[in-house]
Coordinates of C-alpha atoms in Angstrom, one line a residue:
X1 CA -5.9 47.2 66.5
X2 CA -7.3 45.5 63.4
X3 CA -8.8 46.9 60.1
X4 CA -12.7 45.5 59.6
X5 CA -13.0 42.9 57.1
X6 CA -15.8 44.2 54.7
X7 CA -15.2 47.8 54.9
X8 CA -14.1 50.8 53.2
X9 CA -11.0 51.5 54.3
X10 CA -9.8 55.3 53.7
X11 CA -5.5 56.0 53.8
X12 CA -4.6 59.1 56.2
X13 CA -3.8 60.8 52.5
X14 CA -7.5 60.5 51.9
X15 CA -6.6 59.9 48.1
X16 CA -6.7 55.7 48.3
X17 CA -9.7 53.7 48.8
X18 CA -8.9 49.9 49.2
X19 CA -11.7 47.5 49.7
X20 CA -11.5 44.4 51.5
X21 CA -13.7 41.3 50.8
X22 CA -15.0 39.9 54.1
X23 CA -13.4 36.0 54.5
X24 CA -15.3 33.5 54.3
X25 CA -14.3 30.1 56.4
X26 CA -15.4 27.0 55.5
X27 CA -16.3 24.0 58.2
X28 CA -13.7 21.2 58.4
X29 CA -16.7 18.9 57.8
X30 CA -17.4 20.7 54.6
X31 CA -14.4 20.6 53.5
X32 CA -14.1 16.9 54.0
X33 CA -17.6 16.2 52.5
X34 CA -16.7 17.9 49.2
X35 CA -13.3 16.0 48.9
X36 CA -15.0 13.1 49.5
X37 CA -17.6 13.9 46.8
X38 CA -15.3 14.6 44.2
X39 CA -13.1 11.6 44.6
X40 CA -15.7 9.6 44.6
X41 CA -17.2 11.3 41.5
X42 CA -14.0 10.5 40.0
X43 CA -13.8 6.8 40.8
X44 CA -17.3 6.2 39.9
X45 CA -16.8 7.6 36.1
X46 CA -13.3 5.5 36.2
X47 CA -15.5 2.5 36.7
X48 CA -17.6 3.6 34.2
X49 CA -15.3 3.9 31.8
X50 CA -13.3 0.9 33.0
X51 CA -16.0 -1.7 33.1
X52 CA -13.9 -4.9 33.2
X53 CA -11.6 -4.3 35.3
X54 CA -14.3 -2.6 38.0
X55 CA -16.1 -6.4 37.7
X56 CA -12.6 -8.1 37.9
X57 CA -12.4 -6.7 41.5
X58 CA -15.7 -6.8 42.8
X59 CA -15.5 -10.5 41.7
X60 CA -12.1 -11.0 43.7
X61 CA -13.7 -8.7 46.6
X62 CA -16.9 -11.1 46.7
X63 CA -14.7 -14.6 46.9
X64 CA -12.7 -13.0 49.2
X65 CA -15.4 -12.3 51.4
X66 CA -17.1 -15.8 50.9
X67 CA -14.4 -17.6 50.7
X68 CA -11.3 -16.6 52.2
X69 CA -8.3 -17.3 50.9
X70 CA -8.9 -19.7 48.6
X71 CA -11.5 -17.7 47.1
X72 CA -8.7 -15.8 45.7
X73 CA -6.0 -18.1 45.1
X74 CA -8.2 -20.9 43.1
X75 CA -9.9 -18.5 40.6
X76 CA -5.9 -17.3 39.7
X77 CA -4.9 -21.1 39.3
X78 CA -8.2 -22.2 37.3
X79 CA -7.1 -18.7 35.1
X80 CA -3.8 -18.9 34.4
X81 CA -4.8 -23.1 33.3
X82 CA -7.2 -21.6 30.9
X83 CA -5.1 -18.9 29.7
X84 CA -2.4 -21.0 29.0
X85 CA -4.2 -23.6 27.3
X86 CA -5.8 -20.7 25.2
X87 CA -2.5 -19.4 24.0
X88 CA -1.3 -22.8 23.0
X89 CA -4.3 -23.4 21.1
X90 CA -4.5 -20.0 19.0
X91 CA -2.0 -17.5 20.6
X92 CA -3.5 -15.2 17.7
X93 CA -6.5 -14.6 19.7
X94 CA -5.4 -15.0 22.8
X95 CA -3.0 -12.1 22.0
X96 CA -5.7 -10.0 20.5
X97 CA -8.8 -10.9 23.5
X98 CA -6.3 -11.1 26.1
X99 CA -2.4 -10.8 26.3
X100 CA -2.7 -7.8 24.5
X101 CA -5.3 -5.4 26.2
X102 CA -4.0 -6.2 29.8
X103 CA -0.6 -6.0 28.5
X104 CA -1.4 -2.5 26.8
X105 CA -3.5 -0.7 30.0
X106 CA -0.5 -1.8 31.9
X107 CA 2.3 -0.3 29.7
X108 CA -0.2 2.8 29.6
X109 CA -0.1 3.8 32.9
X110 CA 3.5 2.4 34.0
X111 CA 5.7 3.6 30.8
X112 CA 4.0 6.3 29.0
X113 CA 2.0 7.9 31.5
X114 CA 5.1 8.5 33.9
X115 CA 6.4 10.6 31.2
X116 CA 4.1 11.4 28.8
X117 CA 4.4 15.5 29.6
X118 CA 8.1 14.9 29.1
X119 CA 8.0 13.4 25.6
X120 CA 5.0 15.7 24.3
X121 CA 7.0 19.1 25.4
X122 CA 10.7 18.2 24.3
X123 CA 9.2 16.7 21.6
X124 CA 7.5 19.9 20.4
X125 CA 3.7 18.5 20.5
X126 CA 2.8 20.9 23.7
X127 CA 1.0 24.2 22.4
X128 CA 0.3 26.9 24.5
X129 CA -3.8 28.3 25.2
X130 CA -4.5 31.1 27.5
X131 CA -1.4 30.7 29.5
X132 CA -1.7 27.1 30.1
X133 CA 0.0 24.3 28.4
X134 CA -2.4 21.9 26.5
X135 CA -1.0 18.5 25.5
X136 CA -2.5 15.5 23.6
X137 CA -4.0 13.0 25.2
X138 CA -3.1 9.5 25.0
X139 CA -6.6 7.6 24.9
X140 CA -5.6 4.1 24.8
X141 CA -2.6 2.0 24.1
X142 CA -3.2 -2.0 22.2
X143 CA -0.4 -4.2 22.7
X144 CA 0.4 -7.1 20.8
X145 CA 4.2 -9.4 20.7
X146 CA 6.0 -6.6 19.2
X147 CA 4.0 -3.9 19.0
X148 CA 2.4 -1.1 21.4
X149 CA -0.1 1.2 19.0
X150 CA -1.0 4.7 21.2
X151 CA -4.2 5.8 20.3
X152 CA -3.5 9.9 20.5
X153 CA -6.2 12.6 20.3
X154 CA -4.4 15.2 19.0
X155 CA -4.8 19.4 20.3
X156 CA -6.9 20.9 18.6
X157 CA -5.0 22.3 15.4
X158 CA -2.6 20.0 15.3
X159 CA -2.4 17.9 12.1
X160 CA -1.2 13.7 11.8
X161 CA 1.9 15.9 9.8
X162 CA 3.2 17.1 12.9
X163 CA 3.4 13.9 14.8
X164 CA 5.4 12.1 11.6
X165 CA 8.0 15.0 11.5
X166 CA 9.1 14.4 15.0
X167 CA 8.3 10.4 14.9
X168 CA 12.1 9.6 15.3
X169 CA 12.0 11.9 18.3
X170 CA 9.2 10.0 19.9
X171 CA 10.7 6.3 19.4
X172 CA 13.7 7.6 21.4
X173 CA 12.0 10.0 24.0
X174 CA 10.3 6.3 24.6
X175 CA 13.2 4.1 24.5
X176 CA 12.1 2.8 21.3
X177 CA 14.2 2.6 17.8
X178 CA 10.9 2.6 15.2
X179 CA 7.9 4.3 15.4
X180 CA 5.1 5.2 12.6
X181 CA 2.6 7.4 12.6
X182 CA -1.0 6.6 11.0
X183 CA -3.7 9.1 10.2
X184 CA -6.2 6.6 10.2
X185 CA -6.7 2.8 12.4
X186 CA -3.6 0.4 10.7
X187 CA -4.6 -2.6 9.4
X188 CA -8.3 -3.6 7.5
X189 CA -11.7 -4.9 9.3
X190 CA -11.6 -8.4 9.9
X191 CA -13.8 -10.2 7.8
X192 CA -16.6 -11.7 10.3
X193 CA -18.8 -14.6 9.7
X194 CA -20.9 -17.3 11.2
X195 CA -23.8 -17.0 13.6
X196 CA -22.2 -13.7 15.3
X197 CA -20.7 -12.2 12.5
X198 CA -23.3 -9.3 12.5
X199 CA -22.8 -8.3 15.9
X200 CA -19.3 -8.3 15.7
X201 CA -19.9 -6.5 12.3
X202 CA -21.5 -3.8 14.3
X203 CA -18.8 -3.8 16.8
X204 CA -15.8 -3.3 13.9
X205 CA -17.8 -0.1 12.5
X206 CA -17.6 1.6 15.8
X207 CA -13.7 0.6 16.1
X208 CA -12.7 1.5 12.5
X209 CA -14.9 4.9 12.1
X210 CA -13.7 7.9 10.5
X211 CA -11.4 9.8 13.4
X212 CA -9.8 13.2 12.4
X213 CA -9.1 14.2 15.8
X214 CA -7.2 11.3 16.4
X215 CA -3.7 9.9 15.4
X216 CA -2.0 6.3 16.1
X217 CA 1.5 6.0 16.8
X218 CA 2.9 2.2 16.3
X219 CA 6.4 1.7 18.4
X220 CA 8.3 -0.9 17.7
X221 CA 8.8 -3.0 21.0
X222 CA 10.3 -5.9 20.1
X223 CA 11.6 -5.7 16.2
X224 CA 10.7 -9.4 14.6
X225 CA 12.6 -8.5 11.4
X226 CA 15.6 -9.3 13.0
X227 CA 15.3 -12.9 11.9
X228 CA 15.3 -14.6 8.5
X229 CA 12.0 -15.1 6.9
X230 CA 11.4 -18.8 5.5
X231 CA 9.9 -19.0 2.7
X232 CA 6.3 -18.9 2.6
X233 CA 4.2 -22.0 1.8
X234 CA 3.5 -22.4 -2.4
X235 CA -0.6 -22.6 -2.8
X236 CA -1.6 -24.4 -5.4
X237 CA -3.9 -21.9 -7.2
X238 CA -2.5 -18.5 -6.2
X239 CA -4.5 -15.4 -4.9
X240 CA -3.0 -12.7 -6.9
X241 CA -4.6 -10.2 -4.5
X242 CA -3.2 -11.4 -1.9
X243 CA 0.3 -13.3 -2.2
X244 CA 2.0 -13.4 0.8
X245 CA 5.9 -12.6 0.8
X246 CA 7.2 -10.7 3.3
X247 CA 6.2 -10.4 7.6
X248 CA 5.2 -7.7 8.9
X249 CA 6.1 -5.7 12.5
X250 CA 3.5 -7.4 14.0
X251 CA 4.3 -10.4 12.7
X252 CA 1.3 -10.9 10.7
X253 CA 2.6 -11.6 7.1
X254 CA 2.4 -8.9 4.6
X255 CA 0.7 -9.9 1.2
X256 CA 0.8 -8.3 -2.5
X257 CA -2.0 -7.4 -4.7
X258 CA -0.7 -8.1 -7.5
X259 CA -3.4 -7.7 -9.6
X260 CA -3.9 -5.2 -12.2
X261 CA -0.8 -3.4 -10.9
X262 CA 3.3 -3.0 -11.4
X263 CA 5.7 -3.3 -8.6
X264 CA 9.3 -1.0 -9.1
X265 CA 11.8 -2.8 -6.2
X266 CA 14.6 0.0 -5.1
X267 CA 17.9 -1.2 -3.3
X268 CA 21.6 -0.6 -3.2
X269 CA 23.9 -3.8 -3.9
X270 CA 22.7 -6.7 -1.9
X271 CA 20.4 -5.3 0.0
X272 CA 18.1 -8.1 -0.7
X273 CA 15.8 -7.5 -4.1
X274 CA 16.4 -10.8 -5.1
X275 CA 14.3 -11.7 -1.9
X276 CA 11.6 -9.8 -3.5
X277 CA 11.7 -11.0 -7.0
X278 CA 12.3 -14.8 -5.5
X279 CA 9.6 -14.6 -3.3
X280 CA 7.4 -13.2 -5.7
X281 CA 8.4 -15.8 -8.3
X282 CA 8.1 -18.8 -5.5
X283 CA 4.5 -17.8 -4.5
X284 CA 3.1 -18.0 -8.0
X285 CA 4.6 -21.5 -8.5
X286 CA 1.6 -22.7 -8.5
X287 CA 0.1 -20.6 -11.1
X288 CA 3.1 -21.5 -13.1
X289 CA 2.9 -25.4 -13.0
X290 CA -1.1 -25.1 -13.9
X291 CA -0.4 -22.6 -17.0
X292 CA -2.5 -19.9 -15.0
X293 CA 0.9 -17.7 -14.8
X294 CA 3.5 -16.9 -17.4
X295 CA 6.9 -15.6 -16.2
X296 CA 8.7 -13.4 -18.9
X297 CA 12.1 -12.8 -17.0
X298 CA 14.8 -10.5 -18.3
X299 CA 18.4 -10.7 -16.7
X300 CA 20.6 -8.1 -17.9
X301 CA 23.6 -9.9 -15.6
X302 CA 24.1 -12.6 -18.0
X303 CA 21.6 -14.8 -16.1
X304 CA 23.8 -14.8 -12.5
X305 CA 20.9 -14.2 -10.7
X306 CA 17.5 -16.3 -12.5
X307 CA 19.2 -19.0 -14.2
X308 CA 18.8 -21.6 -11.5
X309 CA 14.7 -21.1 -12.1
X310 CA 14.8 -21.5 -15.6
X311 CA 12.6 -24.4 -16.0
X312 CA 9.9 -21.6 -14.1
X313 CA 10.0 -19.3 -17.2
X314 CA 8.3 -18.8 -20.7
X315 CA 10.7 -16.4 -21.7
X316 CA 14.0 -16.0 -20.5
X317 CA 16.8 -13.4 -22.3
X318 CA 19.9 -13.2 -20.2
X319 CA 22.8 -12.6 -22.9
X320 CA 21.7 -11.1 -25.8
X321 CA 20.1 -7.4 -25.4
X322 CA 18.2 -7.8 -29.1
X323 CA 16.7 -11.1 -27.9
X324 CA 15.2 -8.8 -24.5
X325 CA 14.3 -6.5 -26.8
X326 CA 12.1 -9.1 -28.6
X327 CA 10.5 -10.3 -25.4
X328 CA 9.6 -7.2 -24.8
X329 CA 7.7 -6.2 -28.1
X330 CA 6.1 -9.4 -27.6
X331 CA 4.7 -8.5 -24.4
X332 CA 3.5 -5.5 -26.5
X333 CA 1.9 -7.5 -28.7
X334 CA 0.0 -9.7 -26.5
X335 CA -1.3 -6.6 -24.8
X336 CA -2.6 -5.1 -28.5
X337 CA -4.4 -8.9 -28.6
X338 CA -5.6 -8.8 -25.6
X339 CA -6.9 -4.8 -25.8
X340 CA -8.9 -5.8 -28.8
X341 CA -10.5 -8.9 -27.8
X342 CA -11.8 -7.4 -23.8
X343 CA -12.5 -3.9 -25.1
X344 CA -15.9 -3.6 -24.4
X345 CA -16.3 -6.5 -22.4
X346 CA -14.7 -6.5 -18.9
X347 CA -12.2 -3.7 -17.5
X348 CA -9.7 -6.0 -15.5
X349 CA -8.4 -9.1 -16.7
X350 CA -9.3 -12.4 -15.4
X351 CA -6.3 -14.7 -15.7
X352 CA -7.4 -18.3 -16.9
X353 CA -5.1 -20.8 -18.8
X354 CA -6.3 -20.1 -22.4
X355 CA -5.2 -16.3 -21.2
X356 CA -2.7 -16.7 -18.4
X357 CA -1.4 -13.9 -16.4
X358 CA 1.9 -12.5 -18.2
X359 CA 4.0 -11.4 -15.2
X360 CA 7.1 -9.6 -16.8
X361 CA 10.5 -9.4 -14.5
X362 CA 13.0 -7.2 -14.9
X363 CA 16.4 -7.4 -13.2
X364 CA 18.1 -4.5 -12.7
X365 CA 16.2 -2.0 -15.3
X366 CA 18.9 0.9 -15.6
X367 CA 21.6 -1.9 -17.7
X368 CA 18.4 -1.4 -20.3
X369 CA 17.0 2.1 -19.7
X370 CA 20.4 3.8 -19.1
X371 CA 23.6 2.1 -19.5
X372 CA 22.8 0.6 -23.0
X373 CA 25.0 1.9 -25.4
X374 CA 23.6 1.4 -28.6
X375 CA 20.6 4.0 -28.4
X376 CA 18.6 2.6 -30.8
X377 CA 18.1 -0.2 -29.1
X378 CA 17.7 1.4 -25.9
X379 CA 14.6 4.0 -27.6
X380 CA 13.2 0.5 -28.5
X381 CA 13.0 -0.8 -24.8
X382 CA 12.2 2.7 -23.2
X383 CA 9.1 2.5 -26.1
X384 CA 8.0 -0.9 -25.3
X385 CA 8.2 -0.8 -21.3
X386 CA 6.4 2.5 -21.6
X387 CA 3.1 1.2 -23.5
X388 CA 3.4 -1.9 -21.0
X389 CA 3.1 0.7 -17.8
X390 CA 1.1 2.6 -18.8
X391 CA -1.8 0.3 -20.9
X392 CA -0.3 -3.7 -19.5
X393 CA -1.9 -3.4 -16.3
X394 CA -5.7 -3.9 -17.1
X395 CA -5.1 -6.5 -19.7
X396 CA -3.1 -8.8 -17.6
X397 CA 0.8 -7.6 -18.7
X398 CA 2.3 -6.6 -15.5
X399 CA 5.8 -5.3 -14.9
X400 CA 8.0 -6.5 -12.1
X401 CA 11.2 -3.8 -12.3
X402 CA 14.6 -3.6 -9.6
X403 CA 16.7 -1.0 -9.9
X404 CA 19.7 0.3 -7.7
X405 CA 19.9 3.6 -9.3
X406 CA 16.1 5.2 -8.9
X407 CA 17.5 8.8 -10.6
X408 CA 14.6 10.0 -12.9
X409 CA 17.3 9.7 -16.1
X410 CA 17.6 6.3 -15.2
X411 CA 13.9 5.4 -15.2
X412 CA 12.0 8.4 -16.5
X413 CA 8.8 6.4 -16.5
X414 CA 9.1 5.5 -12.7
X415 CA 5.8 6.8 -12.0
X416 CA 4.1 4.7 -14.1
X417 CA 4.8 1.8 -10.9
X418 CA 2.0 1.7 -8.6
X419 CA 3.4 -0.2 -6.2
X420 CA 6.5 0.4 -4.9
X421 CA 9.1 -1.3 -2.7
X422 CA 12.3 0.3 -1.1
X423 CA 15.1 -1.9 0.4
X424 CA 18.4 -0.3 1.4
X425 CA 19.6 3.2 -0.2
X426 CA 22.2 5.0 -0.3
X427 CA 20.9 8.6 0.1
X428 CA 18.3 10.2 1.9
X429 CA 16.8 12.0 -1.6
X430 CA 16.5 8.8 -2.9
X431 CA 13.5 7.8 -0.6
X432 CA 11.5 9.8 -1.9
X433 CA 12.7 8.9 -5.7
X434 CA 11.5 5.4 -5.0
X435 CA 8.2 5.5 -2.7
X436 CA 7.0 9.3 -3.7
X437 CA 7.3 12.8 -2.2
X438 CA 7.1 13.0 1.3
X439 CA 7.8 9.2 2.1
X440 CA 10.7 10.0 4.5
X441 CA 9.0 12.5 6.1
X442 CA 6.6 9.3 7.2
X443 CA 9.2 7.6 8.5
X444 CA 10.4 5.3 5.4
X445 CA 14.2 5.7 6.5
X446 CA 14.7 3.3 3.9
X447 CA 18.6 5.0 3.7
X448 CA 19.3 4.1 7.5
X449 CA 19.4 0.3 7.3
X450 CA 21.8 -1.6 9.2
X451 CA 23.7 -3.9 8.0
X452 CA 21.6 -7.1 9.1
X453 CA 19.1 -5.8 7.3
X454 CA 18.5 -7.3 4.2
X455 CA 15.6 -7.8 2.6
X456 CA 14.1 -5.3 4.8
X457 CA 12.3 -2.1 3.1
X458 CA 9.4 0.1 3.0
X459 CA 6.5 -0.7 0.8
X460 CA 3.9 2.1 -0.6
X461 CA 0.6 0.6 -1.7
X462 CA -1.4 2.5 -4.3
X463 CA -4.0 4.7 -2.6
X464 CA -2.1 4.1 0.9
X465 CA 0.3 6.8 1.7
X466 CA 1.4 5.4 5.0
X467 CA 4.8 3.6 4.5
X468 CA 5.5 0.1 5.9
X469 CA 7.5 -1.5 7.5
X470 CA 8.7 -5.4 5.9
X471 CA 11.0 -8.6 6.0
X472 CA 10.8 -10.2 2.8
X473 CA 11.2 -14.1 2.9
X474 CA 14.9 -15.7 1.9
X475 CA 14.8 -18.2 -0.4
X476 CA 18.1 -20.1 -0.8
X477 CA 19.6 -21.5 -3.5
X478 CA 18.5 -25.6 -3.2
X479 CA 14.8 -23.9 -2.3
X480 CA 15.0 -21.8 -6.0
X481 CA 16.5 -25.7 -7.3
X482 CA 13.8 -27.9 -5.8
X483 CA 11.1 -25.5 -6.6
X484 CA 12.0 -25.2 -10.6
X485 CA 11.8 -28.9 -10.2
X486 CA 8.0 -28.6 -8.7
X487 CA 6.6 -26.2 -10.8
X488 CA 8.2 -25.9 -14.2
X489 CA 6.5 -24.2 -17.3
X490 CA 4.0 -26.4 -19.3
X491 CA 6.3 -28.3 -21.8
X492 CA 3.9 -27.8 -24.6
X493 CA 4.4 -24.5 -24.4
X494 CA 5.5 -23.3 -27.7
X495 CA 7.3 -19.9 -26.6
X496 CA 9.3 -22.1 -24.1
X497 CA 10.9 -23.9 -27.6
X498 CA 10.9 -20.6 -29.4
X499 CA 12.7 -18.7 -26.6
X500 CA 15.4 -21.4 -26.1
X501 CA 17.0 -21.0 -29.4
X502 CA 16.6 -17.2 -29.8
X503 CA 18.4 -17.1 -26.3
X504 CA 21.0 -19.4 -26.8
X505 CA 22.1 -17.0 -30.2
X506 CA 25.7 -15.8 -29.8
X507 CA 25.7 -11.5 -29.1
X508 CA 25.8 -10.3 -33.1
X509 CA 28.9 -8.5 -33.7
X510 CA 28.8 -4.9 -34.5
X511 CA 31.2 -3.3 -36.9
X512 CA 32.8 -0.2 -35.5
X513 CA 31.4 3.2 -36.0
X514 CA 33.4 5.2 -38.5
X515 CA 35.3 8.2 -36.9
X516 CA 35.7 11.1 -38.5
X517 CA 39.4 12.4 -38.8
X518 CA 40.2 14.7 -36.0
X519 CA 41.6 18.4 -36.9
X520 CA 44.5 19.7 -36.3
X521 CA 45.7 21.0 -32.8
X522 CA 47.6 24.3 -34.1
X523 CA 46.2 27.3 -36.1
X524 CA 45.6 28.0 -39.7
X525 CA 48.3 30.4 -40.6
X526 CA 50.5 28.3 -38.5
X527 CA 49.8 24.8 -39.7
X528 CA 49.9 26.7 -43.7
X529 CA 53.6 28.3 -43.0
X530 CA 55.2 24.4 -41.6
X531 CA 53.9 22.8 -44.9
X532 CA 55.9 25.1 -46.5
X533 CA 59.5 24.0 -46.9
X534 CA 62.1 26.5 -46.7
X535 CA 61.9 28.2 -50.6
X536 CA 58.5 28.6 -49.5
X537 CA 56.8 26.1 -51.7
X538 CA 54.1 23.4 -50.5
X539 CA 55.7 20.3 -49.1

């Protein structure tokens, strides 16, 4: 016999009460009804939130309808026309209005959505909140040819730190090799213009606003450093704040501000810094040829690697260390001129050809910083480079410097180099030596290259902690010819004249140091009794 439902029900001990609620069956009709209600609350805020691709198929749904069959078909043919056409004509846009979102909502839900909970627990980016796991939440993913950038709100508490320790993990949890991690949207505004520039103005505020909840992770789909970079195109009045060298991941090139700044270049043996410095030197041929630019170049290898652009240069010292010495102090002393003339006047230097941009390039810093041996010498270097890092870069002296040895005794003054550059190392520690503390942590594995990889490194901007990614362009041996035939230094330059015969100077012989006379390897009392002969009188 069955217990009432919604009773007190009393044990034959008489020391338990147990209470039963009474159950409460629903209709199958209400059941259904409130399914159907939620799903389609659901699919009505996906269509809100998905407003394209709710019109796309109401479109198709409509031609359908009216048209049959060939409702459909023709709309897809007259598409894929226009489409085409569009990417042939600027595939730049077409990759950034079209290709790129369709692309990116389909990797979203096909690739990382599948296993999304996978990667964010074994990656260690699940937390744990009363009792339930909480993950972040992937918000939107941009596609472009090589790149797919997750948009990532992060769990609350979580900082962009914790996603850049484990970025290696993510690449590989999604079958990727690179990955970065960005605490704010990569890349600038566009600039806008024309008759709706303001609106789109407006529309670039709401997509590069301040987000602290949210974190973008960059994968590398397709890596476009593979290939060799040609060398970029030589404008004839360069923009030093922006002077292209190098493509990016996303195969938009990546340009240097050179102005009022230093750059320090950090790589192992042929790992490609003479892609840097030529690609540097090639862009500001221009500058050069006009008199707007004066090289000052400084090769401690006996010129092996800048005497094909000779022509290029004001100053050039190659062989004889007091000859670099000299350029330097007179890069000191058109620094003084210059400080004394703007003070009070402007705070940057404006190059112009009555004052031309000095741009001084180092190869291979440590042969003058450490392995000098006459130390003189080497205090008067370390004393000139040091007022040029720290005072040169307002007055329009700047500092170019490679290096393969980045070890603070090698270059104490390292810090002094806003701009930094990191090719192929040979230790992890050295990373950080090079682009700053913490710069491996966010993913500059600058000491993992392979072996195709030169001329690819990591470049720190200043004020732009986020590490990136670069090819730098290779410029051969008949391109460093032909351009030191385009764009050679004004002939009526009188440094060029006074330069040639101080370089060409033989290396001035130094006597040797006089050595005192070393002591003897035996005792006193023992050395006293053998100059004794044998009636015990001195030898």
């Amino acid at each position: 016999m069955g217990r009432p439902r919604g009773e007190v029900v009393t044990t034959s001990a008489g020391d338990l009460i147990v209470f039963r609620p009474r159950r409460f069956e629903l209709p199958m009709w209400a059941v259904v009804l409130g399914l159907v209600l939620r799903w389609s609350g659901r699919l009505l805020w996906w269509c809100l939130r998905h407003p394209v691709a709710t019109g796309a198929v109401v479109l198709e749904l409509w031609l359908y309808v009216e048209f049959d069959w060939p409702g459909l078909v023709v709309p897809l043919v007259v598409a894929s026309a226009v489409s085409a056409v569009w990417r042939w004509r600027d595939e730049s846009s077409w990759w950034a209005w079209l290709a790129g979102p369709l692309l990116g909502a389909f990797r979203r839900v096909f690739v990382y959505r599948r296993v999304w909970r996978e990667a964010m627990t074994l990656c260690g980016l699940a937390e744990t909140f009363d009792r339930r796991h909480v993950l972040p939440d992937l918000l939107r993913v941009r596609s472009d040819q090589a790149l797919d950038v997750l948009t990532v709100r992060m769990v609350r508490g979580q900082t962009p730190e914790q996603f850049q320790r484990v970025s290696a993990n993510l690449a590989h949890a999604f079958g990727r090799r690179h990955a970065r991690v960005y605490a704010e949207r990569p890349g600038d505004p566009p600039t806008r213009a024309g008759r709706w520039g303001w609106v789109l103005r407006l529309a670039d505020r709401v997509r590069y606003r301040d987000r602290p909840t949210v974190v973008y992770v960059a994968l590398v789909r397709t890596d476009a450093l593979r290939t060799l970079v040609p060398p970029f195109p030589v404008p004839a009045v360069p923009d030093f704040t922006a002077l292209p060298l190098a493509r990016r991941e996303d195969l938009r090139p990546w340009s240097l501000h050179l102005l009022a700044t230093h750059v320090l270049v950090g790589g192992a043996t042929r790992s490609g810094k003479g892609s840097v410095l030529w690609s540097l030197v090639r862009v500001l041929g221009g500058g050069v040829a006009s008199g707007l630019v004066r090289l000052w170049v400084v090769d401690p290898k006996g010129g092996m690697e800048f005497a094909l652009g000779r022509p290029m240069f004001a100053r050039f010292a190659c062989k004889s260390f007091e000859a670099m010495a000299d350029l330097l102090d007179e890069a000191v002393t058109v620094l003084r001129e210059r400080q004394t003339r703007l003070a009070g006047t402007v705070r940057v230097h404006t190059p112009t050809e009555v004052g031309p941009l000095v741009v001084v390039v180092v190869d291979e810093m440590a042969a003058l910083t450490a392995y000098l041996q006459d130390v003189e010498l080497r205090k008067r270097i370390a004393s000139s480079l040091g007022l040029l890092l720290s005072q040169g870069a307002g007055v329009g002296v700047l500092v170019v410097a490679a290096l393969q040895d980045p070890r603070k005794e090698v270059l104490p003054f390292r810090d002094l180099f806003p701009t930094r550059i990191a090719l192929g190392l040979t230790e992890a520690s050295q990373v950080d030596m090079v682009l700053g503390d913490g710069a491996r942590n966010r993913v500059a594995l600058a000491d993992q290259m392979p072996r195709w990889a030169k001329g690819v490194g990591y470049v720190i901007l200043d004020g732009t902690p986020d590490p990136m990614r670069v090819r730098f362009s290779y410029v051969s041996d008949d391109d460093i010819r032909d351009m030191a035939q385009r764009f050679p230094a004004p002939a009526d330059a009188s440094d060029i004249l006074a330069q040639v015969g101080r370089e060409t100077a033989t290396e001035p012989v130094r006597l040797p140091l006089p050595r005192k006379p070393s002591g003897p390897l035996l005792p006193d009392a023992l050395r006293n009794l053998l100059d004794r002969d044998g009636g015990g009188e001195p030898r």
